[in-house]
Each structure stands twice: as structure tokens, then as C-alpha cells.
């Protein structure tokens, strides 16, 4: 086995250094470096409890160069709470190389904030400008559709955020359709590609909502989503925009211009499409409530109807007529009695009148055996002297009449009883005999 080369320039293809040796040599070289002062802007700050290690990411003020930094709690405490993401700092550091991960890190010995970082100041200035134009006004916010026909999705190429949105959306609503645009979500070209994708999806008629998803990152990583071109594209879109950048700290300006902000891509999926199972349960509950309401209303109306039908006027419709019927029957009985009494009195009066009439009627006299004699030209005869022997007379009897001839007369007195008249004969009775 060949001995390892002592110098890097002595390594060959057949005699390379093990990676650990390179790391150890880099570490040894870095450790020989002295402490130095550096200037930069804090783009990410994860503070740990006092006396514990805190982690920072600082970025060059004028170039796209960043580096990780660590600091103990005692160093952070010296800043008196003035150290935040976006602060511009001057720090005394010692470079440290981690052999296992191959990363260069700066160990801070002192940190002195010197003001708000230029980038965050520029973002704040842009925010005020766009806010004054009304791009963040609540009145501009558009409501999301209940069930979009197609969801437009803007995300990184092969990004986890893409899978988070699609998987969670289809778990909730399996038939969800997507129109996907994969773009750069970090770096100088990101803002142009994101704004172009928003405009393109907004022009598609079948896209009802657009999700812009990234899935979080440092302040530096999220800077493209605070650029004016992206914010204006979102504000000018007619389609509702959901911002799912996933940064919980200083939110990018896209969150303010979007119609809805989601904390993560998964949250965006949940807020964009309904839950089929929940909607089914809600529909079943609504159907049950509706059925219960209908049955309750029917029960109330049935009870009301039973109360109505239990009233006397419905149980016995003629009951209210009983009193009138009794009054009517009583009146009818009285009328009948009165009519009967009047008829009886009339009958009695008629019978009395009839008896009187019969008593005075010539017919009654005839019935007793009398007859009426009439002579032509004379009429009813009342005196024998009115006729002569041989005259022909008409005799009217109780039943029928006859023609008789006068054979003789026997004049009598005008009134009273003739001397020698036999008892039992009627006054005026005459016997027609042959002379």
C-alpha cells in the first residue's frame, strides 16, 4: 500500500486523499486563521434560551453571499434584544470548519447591531408604497369558490410543496384537477417566473383558484415573493390567489396581496377544496335536521288538528243544533196546539152554525114531513084561499117534487090553532083530500 501524499499537490489518481484527510487539513488551515471583524445582514435568527447556542444566517449587504453563524447566549445577551432578522451587524468571529459535514461556520465572539438591514428596509418601503395604492385593501379580496373546477398550482420543480398540495387536496376531494406550473422559487430569476405563471394561469377560463406554494425557508430564500412584479401580478389577477409560502415570521408581501394566506402548502390544500367526507356528513346532518323539522312540524299540525277535531262541534256536528232543535220542536208543538185549538174552536163554531143553519133551513122543515106548494104565477102558497079547486100545483118534498091538483080547499085561521084541531098536528098542516 502506497503512503499517502503529504501535500495536496502530490495527490494523483492512483494515490488520492481520503475525504477525511481533506477535511482535517481544511480544518487545520481554518484554525490557523485569526479572529476578524465581518459585516453583514441577519436574514434568519433562531434564538435559544439564555446560555445556550443560537443560530444565525448572515448575508452580504451587496452580494448574494451568505454564511451560517453561531453564538452563545452570553453574546446574544450583550445585544440587549436589538438583534432580529433583518438587522445589520458587525461581529468579531472565528472561522470554524466542521469536518463531518464539511461546512464552514463563524463562531461569534461579539455582535453589534448597526441598524435595520437594507433589504428589509427596501421591502418595508415597497410595502408602504403598495399599501398606499390600495393593493392590500380588504375590499380587493376575492372569495374562494366552494369547489373549483381546476386548481392552478405554482411551485418549485419536483418540490415537496407540490406533493403536499396535490396529495392533501385529493385526500379531501378525490376528483380535484390541477393545472401546474413549475418555476424557480428562489434566486434572481424566481420573481419573473412566478409572476409570469400567475398571469398565465389567470388567463385560463377553467382555473378557478391559484395556489402559489413554496413550503417555507429563510428570509433570504423568500425575498422573490416580496418583489413588486410578483405582488402586482397577484393583485391584478381576476382569479383568487392563495399564498402558501409557508413562512410564519416576517411574511412576504405576496401574503398581503393574495386573497387568502395559508400557513403551509398543506393548509392551502385544505382551504382550497372541501372535504368530501365532511360535506357528506354535513349533508346527512342537514337531511336529518330537515327530516326532524318536517316531522316536528307534522307532529305540531297533527296535534293541532286533533285538538280541533276533539271539540264538540267536530265530534258531534249536530250538538250545537240541539238547543235550536228543542226550541223549534217546542215552537212547533205550540203551533200545532194553537192550530189544533183554533181548528177545534172553528169546528165547534161551524157545527153550531151548521146546526143553526139546519134548524132554519127549509130542507129541515121538509125533512120533518112538510112540503112546499107553489102555484103558477103565485109562487109559494101560504093560504088555501090563494088557490081554487082544480088548479094544478107543484109540491116540493124533502126528496123530490110532484104535481098535484086541488080538489078542494079548507080555509083556516091566519094564526093559532083551529077549534077542534087534534093534538099532535103541526100548525098549518093541511090535508089534500078529494072534495
Short mmCIF file of C-alpha atoms in Angstrom, two decimals:
data_model
loop_
_atom_site.label_atom_id
_atom_site.label_comp_id
_atom_site.label_asym_id
_atom_site.label_seq_id
_atom_site.Cartn_x
_atom_site.Cartn_y
_atom_site.Cartn_z
CA UNK A 1 0.00 0.00 0.00
CA UNK A 2 1.42 3.31 -1.06
CA UNK A 3 1.96 6.01 1.60
CA UNK A 4 -0.45 8.98 1.37
CA UNK A 5 0.82 12.15 -0.21
CA UNK A 6 1.84 14.79 2.31
CA UNK A 7 0.85 17.77 0.18
CA UNK A 8 -2.32 18.28 -1.81
CA UNK A 9 -0.30 18.88 -4.97
CA UNK A 10 1.28 15.43 -4.56
CA UNK A 11 -2.04 13.53 -4.82
CA UNK A 12 -2.69 11.52 -8.01
CA UNK A 13 -5.44 9.47 -9.49
CA UNK A 14 -3.82 6.35 -8.14
CA UNK A 15 -2.92 7.89 -4.78
CA UNK A 16 -5.84 10.19 -3.71
CA UNK A 17 -6.51 11.60 -0.27
CA UNK A 18 -9.36 10.12 1.77
CA UNK A 19 -12.09 12.70 2.25
CA UNK A 20 -11.45 12.75 5.99
CA UNK A 21 -7.88 13.79 5.39
CA UNK A 22 -9.01 16.69 3.21
CA UNK A 23 -11.46 17.76 5.93
CA UNK A 24 -8.80 17.52 8.60
CA UNK A 25 -6.37 19.58 6.54
CA UNK A 26 -9.04 22.22 5.79
CA UNK A 27 -9.90 22.35 9.49
CA UNK A 28 -6.23 22.73 10.40
CA UNK A 29 -5.86 25.54 7.86
CA UNK A 30 -9.02 27.33 9.06
CA UNK A 31 -7.99 27.01 12.71
CA UNK A 32 -4.77 28.84 11.93
CA UNK A 33 -6.84 31.84 10.84
CA UNK A 34 -7.07 34.63 13.39
CA UNK A 35 -10.25 36.25 14.62
CA UNK A 36 -11.62 39.00 12.40
CA UNK A 37 -14.46 41.51 12.13
CA UNK A 38 -17.14 40.96 9.48
CA UNK A 39 -20.19 42.96 8.41
CA UNK A 40 -23.48 41.54 7.15
CA UNK A 41 -27.26 41.40 7.46
CA UNK A 42 -29.12 38.86 9.60
CA UNK A 43 -31.62 37.06 7.39
CA UNK A 44 -32.50 34.30 9.85
CA UNK A 45 -32.24 34.21 13.64
CA UNK A 46 -33.11 31.18 15.77
CA UNK A 47 -32.59 32.23 19.38
CA UNK A 48 -32.25 29.57 22.06
CA UNK A 49 -32.70 30.04 25.84
CA UNK A 50 -30.01 32.04 27.66
CA UNK A 51 -26.52 30.48 27.86
CA UNK A 52 -27.49 28.08 25.06
CA UNK A 53 -26.26 28.24 21.49
CA UNK A 54 -28.20 30.42 18.99
CA UNK A 55 -28.02 30.07 15.21
CA UNK A 56 -27.94 32.88 12.67
CA UNK A 57 -27.63 33.24 8.92
CA UNK A 58 -25.96 36.41 7.71
CA UNK A 59 -25.86 37.75 4.18
CA UNK A 60 -23.50 40.12 2.45
CA UNK A 61 -25.04 43.57 2.16
CA UNK A 62 -24.22 43.99 -1.54
CA UNK A 63 -23.71 40.45 -2.90
CA UNK A 64 -25.63 37.18 -2.92
CA UNK A 65 -23.31 35.51 -0.38
CA UNK A 66 -24.45 34.09 2.94
CA UNK A 67 -22.90 32.07 5.78
CA UNK A 68 -24.04 30.41 8.99
CA UNK A 69 -23.03 31.82 12.38
CA UNK A 70 -23.37 30.52 15.93
CA UNK A 71 -23.28 32.47 19.19
CA UNK A 72 -23.62 31.60 22.85
CA UNK A 73 -26.37 33.13 24.95
CA UNK A 74 -23.93 35.48 26.67
CA UNK A 75 -23.01 37.02 23.30
CA UNK A 76 -26.66 37.38 22.28
CA UNK A 77 -27.49 38.93 25.68
CA UNK A 78 -25.00 41.72 25.04
CA UNK A 79 -27.15 42.93 22.12
CA UNK A 80 -29.91 43.78 24.66
CA UNK A 81 -32.68 42.45 22.45
CA UNK A 82 -31.79 44.62 19.46
CA UNK A 83 -30.83 41.63 17.32
CA UNK A 84 -33.58 40.49 14.96
CA UNK A 85 -33.94 39.10 11.47
CA UNK A 86 -33.10 41.97 9.13
CA UNK A 87 -30.63 43.65 11.46
CA UNK A 88 -27.39 44.85 10.04
CA UNK A 89 -24.49 43.79 12.28
CA UNK A 90 -20.74 43.97 12.80
CA UNK A 91 -19.35 40.84 14.51
CA UNK A 92 -16.00 39.59 15.77
CA UNK A 93 -15.83 35.98 14.63
CA UNK A 94 -13.56 32.96 14.49
CA UNK A 95 -13.96 30.71 11.41
CA UNK A 96 -14.70 27.08 12.31
CA UNK A 97 -14.77 24.11 9.93
CA UNK A 98 -16.91 21.06 10.72
CA UNK A 99 -15.16 18.01 9.32
CA UNK A 100 -18.14 15.66 9.42
CA UNK A 101 -20.48 17.92 7.41
CA UNK A 102 -17.82 19.84 5.50
CA UNK A 103 -19.36 23.18 6.47
CA UNK A 104 -17.65 26.42 7.29
CA UNK A 105 -19.16 28.24 10.23
CA UNK A 106 -18.47 31.52 12.01
CA UNK A 107 -18.24 31.44 15.80
CA UNK A 108 -19.30 34.89 17.06
CA UNK A 109 -17.36 36.41 19.96
CA UNK A 110 -19.08 39.82 19.80
CA UNK A 111 -22.12 41.08 17.90
CA UNK A 112 -23.05 44.74 17.49
CA UNK A 113 -26.27 45.71 15.65
CA UNK A 114 -25.79 48.79 13.45
CA UNK A 115 -29.38 49.31 12.20
CA UNK A 116 -32.09 47.71 10.10
CA UNK A 117 -30.85 45.82 7.08
CA UNK A 118 -31.08 47.41 3.65
CA UNK A 119 -33.15 44.58 2.15
CA UNK A 120 -35.82 44.64 4.83
CA UNK A 121 -35.84 48.41 4.69
CA UNK A 122 -36.44 48.25 0.95
CA UNK A 123 -39.22 45.70 1.48
CA UNK A 124 -40.83 47.90 4.10
CA UNK A 125 -40.63 50.90 1.78
CA UNK A 126 -42.25 48.89 -1.01
CA UNK A 127 -44.95 47.65 1.37
CA UNK A 128 -45.88 51.22 2.30
CA UNK A 129 -45.95 52.23 -1.36
CA UNK A 130 -48.20 49.35 -2.47
CA UNK A 131 -50.40 49.74 0.59
CA UNK A 132 -50.93 53.39 -0.28
CA UNK A 133 -52.07 52.28 -3.75
CA UNK A 134 -54.67 50.03 -2.11
CA UNK A 135 -53.20 46.72 -3.31
CA UNK A 136 -53.57 45.19 0.17
CA UNK A 137 -57.09 46.53 0.86
CA UNK A 138 -59.62 44.05 2.18
CA UNK A 139 -62.15 45.27 -0.38
CA UNK A 140 -59.95 43.80 -3.15
CA UNK A 141 -60.01 40.32 -1.64
CA UNK A 142 -61.97 37.82 -3.72
CA UNK A 143 -63.76 34.86 -2.11
CA UNK A 144 -62.57 31.38 -2.98
CA UNK A 145 -65.04 29.14 -4.86
CA UNK A 146 -66.64 26.35 -2.85
CA UNK A 147 -65.50 23.69 -5.31
CA UNK A 148 -63.06 24.87 -8.02
CA UNK A 149 -63.21 23.16 -11.39
CA UNK A 150 -59.41 23.29 -11.70
CA UNK A 151 -56.77 24.42 -9.19
CA UNK A 152 -53.82 26.31 -10.60
CA UNK A 153 -50.60 25.41 -8.77
CA UNK A 154 -47.32 27.37 -8.96
CA UNK A 155 -44.45 25.56 -7.22
CA UNK A 156 -40.81 24.57 -7.49
CA UNK A 157 -39.66 21.81 -9.80
CA UNK A 158 -40.15 18.43 -8.10
CA UNK A 159 -40.73 20.30 -4.83
CA UNK A 160 -42.24 18.71 -1.76
CA UNK A 161 -44.74 21.58 -1.65
CA UNK A 162 -46.21 20.29 -4.93
CA UNK A 163 -46.86 16.84 -3.47
CA UNK A 164 -48.23 18.34 -0.25
CA UNK A 165 -50.84 20.35 -2.14
CA UNK A 166 -51.87 17.62 -4.60
CA UNK A 167 -51.97 14.75 -2.09
CA UNK A 168 -53.86 16.65 0.60
CA UNK A 169 -56.30 18.19 -1.87
CA UNK A 170 -57.17 14.82 -3.39
CA UNK A 171 -57.45 13.23 0.05
CA UNK A 172 -60.19 15.76 0.72
CA UNK A 173 -61.75 15.79 -2.75
CA UNK A 174 -60.50 12.90 -4.95
CA UNK A 175 -61.73 14.45 -8.22
CA UNK A 176 -59.65 17.64 -7.83
CA UNK A 177 -57.96 18.70 -11.10
CA UNK A 178 -54.71 20.70 -11.28
CA UNK A 179 -53.06 22.99 -13.80
CA UNK A 180 -49.41 23.01 -12.64
CA UNK A 181 -46.64 25.47 -13.46
CA UNK A 182 -43.19 24.54 -12.10
CA UNK A 183 -40.91 27.56 -11.70
CA UNK A 184 -37.86 28.71 -9.78
CA UNK A 185 -38.92 29.65 -6.26
CA UNK A 186 -35.54 31.01 -5.18
CA UNK A 187 -32.89 33.16 -6.76
CA UNK A 188 -32.76 36.14 -9.13
CA UNK A 189 -34.98 34.59 -11.85
CA UNK A 190 -37.67 33.44 -9.43
CA UNK A 191 -39.78 36.62 -9.32
CA UNK A 192 -40.11 36.86 -13.10
CA UNK A 193 -41.09 33.21 -13.46
CA UNK A 194 -43.62 33.33 -10.60
CA UNK A 195 -45.30 36.49 -11.92
CA UNK A 196 -45.40 35.03 -15.46
CA UNK A 197 -47.03 31.83 -14.16
CA UNK A 198 -49.66 33.82 -12.23
CA UNK A 199 -50.59 35.79 -15.37
CA UNK A 200 -50.70 32.63 -17.49
CA UNK A 201 -52.95 30.68 -15.10
CA UNK A 202 -55.17 33.73 -14.58
CA UNK A 203 -55.86 33.70 -18.33
CA UNK A 204 -57.20 30.12 -18.29
CA UNK A 205 -61.00 30.09 -18.02
CA UNK A 206 -61.24 26.68 -16.31
CA UNK A 207 -58.82 27.65 -13.49
CA UNK A 208 -60.93 28.90 -10.57
CA UNK A 209 -58.18 29.41 -7.95
CA UNK A 210 -54.37 29.72 -7.99
CA UNK A 211 -52.05 28.46 -5.23
CA UNK A 212 -48.51 29.82 -5.02
CA UNK A 213 -46.60 27.33 -2.85
CA UNK A 214 -43.04 27.09 -1.63
CA UNK A 215 -43.02 25.49 1.79
CA UNK A 216 -41.02 27.93 3.86
CA UNK A 217 -37.40 28.97 4.06
CA UNK A 218 -35.19 31.74 5.32
CA UNK A 219 -35.93 35.41 4.84
CA UNK A 220 -33.35 35.43 2.09
CA UNK A 221 -34.99 32.48 0.33
CA UNK A 222 -38.37 34.19 0.39
CA UNK A 223 -37.22 37.55 -0.98
CA UNK A 224 -38.57 36.87 -4.53
CA UNK A 225 -42.10 36.71 -3.12
CA UNK A 226 -41.75 40.29 -1.88
CA UNK A 227 -40.70 41.72 -5.22
CA UNK A 228 -43.01 44.28 -6.81
CA UNK A 229 -43.54 42.32 -10.03
CA UNK A 230 -44.93 39.32 -8.11
CA UNK A 231 -47.11 41.42 -5.80
CA UNK A 232 -48.64 43.37 -8.70
CA UNK A 233 -49.30 40.20 -10.70
CA UNK A 234 -51.21 38.73 -7.75
CA UNK A 235 -53.13 41.96 -7.13
CA UNK A 236 -54.12 42.31 -10.81
CA UNK A 237 -55.30 38.69 -11.18
CA UNK A 238 -59.03 38.10 -11.61
CA UNK A 239 -58.65 34.58 -10.23
CA UNK A 240 -58.44 34.24 -6.42
CA UNK A 241 -54.83 33.80 -5.24
CA UNK A 242 -53.78 31.65 -2.26
CA UNK A 243 -50.31 32.38 -0.87
CA UNK A 244 -48.76 29.25 0.65
CA UNK A 245 -45.16 30.36 1.05
CA UNK A 246 -45.10 28.80 4.50
CA UNK A 247 -43.14 31.42 6.42
CA UNK A 248 -44.59 32.21 9.85
CA UNK A 249 -42.29 35.13 10.72
CA UNK A 250 -41.98 38.21 8.55
CA UNK A 251 -44.46 37.25 5.83
CA UNK A 252 -43.52 38.18 2.24
CA UNK A 253 -45.58 40.89 0.54
CA UNK A 254 -47.34 38.27 -1.58
CA UNK A 255 -49.20 37.23 1.59
CA UNK A 256 -50.66 40.74 1.82
CA UNK A 257 -51.70 40.94 -1.83
CA UNK A 258 -53.13 37.42 -2.01
CA UNK A 259 -56.84 36.82 -1.44
CA UNK A 260 -56.03 34.19 1.20
CA UNK A 261 -52.87 33.36 3.17
CA UNK A 262 -52.16 29.75 4.08
CA UNK A 263 -49.50 28.84 6.63
CA UNK A 264 -48.27 25.82 4.65
CA UNK A 265 -48.96 24.12 1.29
CA UNK A 266 -50.99 21.52 3.19
CA UNK A 267 -53.05 24.28 4.75
CA UNK A 268 -53.60 25.76 1.29
CA UNK A 269 -54.98 22.45 0.03
CA UNK A 270 -57.37 22.27 2.99
CA UNK A 271 -58.59 25.83 2.43
CA UNK A 272 -58.99 25.46 -1.35
CA UNK A 273 -61.13 22.33 -1.73
CA UNK A 274 -63.89 21.00 0.54
CA UNK A 275 -63.66 17.74 2.47
CA UNK A 276 -65.85 15.19 0.69
CA UNK A 277 -66.38 13.15 3.84
CA UNK A 278 -67.17 16.24 5.93
CA UNK A 279 -69.52 17.55 3.26
CA UNK A 280 -71.22 14.15 3.13
CA UNK A 281 -71.60 14.17 6.90
CA UNK A 282 -72.85 17.75 6.79
CA UNK A 283 -75.35 16.83 4.08
CA UNK A 284 -76.53 13.83 6.10
CA UNK A 285 -76.89 16.01 9.20
CA UNK A 286 -78.74 18.66 7.21
CA UNK A 287 -81.04 15.97 5.78
CA UNK A 288 -81.62 14.62 9.29
CA UNK A 289 -82.34 18.12 10.64
CA UNK A 290 -84.68 18.77 7.73
CA UNK A 291 -86.45 15.45 8.29
CA UNK A 292 -86.69 16.18 12.01
CA UNK A 293 -88.04 19.65 11.29
CA UNK A 294 -90.64 18.28 8.86
CA UNK A 295 -91.67 15.53 11.27
CA UNK A 296 -91.82 18.05 14.10
CA UNK A 297 -93.99 20.37 12.01
CA UNK A 298 -96.23 17.47 11.02
CA UNK A 299 -96.49 16.47 14.70
CA UNK A 300 -97.43 20.01 15.71
CA UNK A 301 -100.02 20.25 12.96
CA UNK A 302 -101.37 16.78 13.82
CA UNK A 303 -101.74 17.77 17.48
CA UNK A 304 -103.43 20.99 16.39
CA UNK A 305 -105.77 19.02 14.15
CA UNK A 306 -106.54 16.56 16.94
CA UNK A 307 -107.35 19.48 19.24
CA UNK A 308 -109.68 20.87 16.62
CA UNK A 309 -111.38 17.54 15.90
CA UNK A 310 -111.82 16.87 19.63
CA UNK A 311 -114.01 19.93 20.00
CA UNK A 312 -117.75 19.25 20.41
CA UNK A 313 -118.59 20.92 17.14
CA UNK A 314 -116.45 18.31 15.31
CA UNK A 315 -117.18 15.24 17.47
CA UNK A 316 -120.93 15.90 17.17
CA UNK A 317 -121.61 18.47 14.44
CA UNK A 318 -125.36 18.49 15.35
CA UNK A 319 -124.68 19.22 19.02
CA UNK A 320 -124.90 22.95 18.50
CA UNK A 321 -128.26 22.41 16.82
CA UNK A 322 -129.79 20.50 19.72
CA UNK A 323 -130.84 23.63 21.56
CA UNK A 324 -132.28 25.14 18.40
CA UNK A 325 -133.97 21.85 17.58
CA UNK A 326 -135.60 21.72 21.03
CA UNK A 327 -136.72 25.33 20.67
CA UNK A 328 -138.02 24.56 17.18
CA UNK A 329 -139.85 21.45 18.36
CA UNK A 330 -141.30 23.39 21.27
CA UNK A 331 -142.40 26.14 18.91
CA UNK A 332 -143.77 23.55 16.50
CA UNK A 333 -145.67 21.81 19.29
CA UNK A 334 -147.07 25.16 20.42
CA UNK A 335 -148.00 25.98 16.83
CA UNK A 336 -149.71 22.63 16.41
CA UNK A 337 -151.57 23.02 19.70
CA UNK A 338 -152.64 26.52 18.77
CA UNK A 339 -153.70 25.39 15.30
CA UNK A 340 -155.50 22.39 16.78
CA UNK A 341 -157.26 24.59 19.31
CA UNK A 342 -158.23 27.10 16.70
CA UNK A 343 -159.37 24.33 14.37
CA UNK A 344 -161.38 22.70 17.14
CA UNK A 345 -162.99 26.03 18.04
CA UNK A 346 -163.68 26.65 14.36
CA UNK A 347 -165.17 23.19 14.03
CA UNK A 348 -167.36 23.77 17.08
CA UNK A 349 -168.40 27.13 15.72
CA UNK A 350 -169.03 25.59 12.35
CA UNK A 351 -171.02 22.74 13.84
CA UNK A 352 -173.07 25.26 15.83
CA UNK A 353 -173.58 27.38 12.76
CA UNK A 354 -174.41 24.28 10.76
CA UNK A 355 -176.89 23.17 13.40
CA UNK A 356 -178.48 26.62 13.38
CA UNK A 357 -178.48 26.60 9.60
CA UNK A 358 -180.03 23.21 9.50
CA UNK A 359 -182.63 24.25 12.07
CA UNK A 360 -183.59 27.25 9.98
CA UNK A 361 -183.24 25.53 6.62
CA UNK A 362 -186.45 24.75 4.64
CA UNK A 363 -184.90 21.42 3.95
CA UNK A 364 -185.06 20.61 7.65
CA UNK A 365 -188.72 21.55 7.68
CA UNK A 366 -189.26 19.35 4.68
CA UNK A 367 -187.39 16.57 6.46
CA UNK A 368 -190.00 16.74 9.18
CA UNK A 369 -192.75 15.92 6.67
CA UNK A 370 -193.73 19.32 5.40
CA UNK A 371 -193.98 20.27 1.76
CA UNK A 372 -193.89 23.49 -0.21
CA UNK A 373 -196.68 24.24 -2.61
CA UNK A 374 -196.27 26.59 -5.48
CA UNK A 375 -198.92 27.85 -7.82
CA UNK A 376 -198.10 29.16 -11.23
CA UNK A 377 -197.99 32.90 -11.14
CA UNK A 378 -198.41 32.99 -7.41
CA UNK A 379 -195.36 31.29 -6.03
CA UNK A 380 -195.28 29.70 -2.59
CA UNK A 381 -198.71 29.27 -1.20
CA UNK A 382 -199.36 30.21 2.40
CA UNK A 383 -203.15 30.39 2.38
CA UNK A 384 -205.72 28.00 0.98
CA UNK A 385 -207.58 30.95 -0.28
CA UNK A 386 -204.87 31.54 -2.79
CA UNK A 387 -205.92 28.55 -4.86
CA UNK A 388 -209.05 27.27 -6.40
CA UNK A 389 -210.43 23.85 -6.97
CA UNK A 390 -208.93 22.23 -9.98
CA UNK A 391 -205.68 24.21 -10.06
CA UNK A 392 -202.51 22.39 -10.68
CA UNK A 393 -199.84 22.95 -8.05
CA UNK A 394 -196.20 21.94 -7.62
CA UNK A 395 -195.37 20.21 -4.34
CA UNK A 396 -191.74 20.19 -3.20
CA UNK A 397 -190.91 17.47 -0.68
CA UNK A 398 -187.78 16.63 1.31
CA UNK A 399 -186.70 14.47 -1.59
CA UNK A 400 -188.10 15.26 -4.97
CA UNK A 401 -191.26 17.11 -6.10
CA UNK A 402 -194.61 16.33 -7.66
CA UNK A 403 -197.56 17.94 -9.49
CA UNK A 404 -200.87 17.87 -7.71
CA UNK A 405 -204.39 19.02 -8.48
CA UNK A 406 -206.54 20.91 -5.98
CA UNK A 407 -209.66 19.02 -5.35
CA UNK A 408 -210.83 21.36 -2.63
CA UNK A 409 -209.78 23.87 -0.01
CA UNK A 410 -210.41 24.31 3.66
CA UNK A 411 -209.68 27.87 4.58
CA UNK A 412 -208.32 28.25 8.10
CA UNK A 413 -207.33 30.96 10.52
CA UNK A 414 -204.27 33.04 9.93
CA UNK A 415 -202.71 32.15 13.30
CA UNK A 416 -203.20 29.92 16.33
CA UNK A 417 -204.92 26.52 16.43
CA UNK A 418 -208.26 25.85 14.71
CA UNK A 419 -211.09 24.82 17.00
CA UNK A 420 -211.33 21.09 17.16
CA UNK A 421 -207.69 20.62 15.96
CA UNK A 422 -206.27 17.32 17.02
CA UNK A 423 -203.40 17.36 19.35
CA UNK A 424 -200.03 16.43 17.73
CA UNK A 425 -200.69 18.06 14.39
CA UNK A 426 -198.45 20.80 13.16
CA UNK A 427 -199.86 24.26 12.72
CA UNK A 428 -200.54 24.99 9.06
CA UNK A 429 -200.53 21.32 8.12
CA UNK A 430 -203.18 20.68 5.54
CA UNK A 431 -204.51 17.53 4.14
CA UNK A 432 -205.15 17.48 0.48
CA UNK A 433 -208.30 15.50 0.04
CA UNK A 434 -210.77 14.86 -2.67
CA UNK A 435 -213.78 17.30 -2.27
#
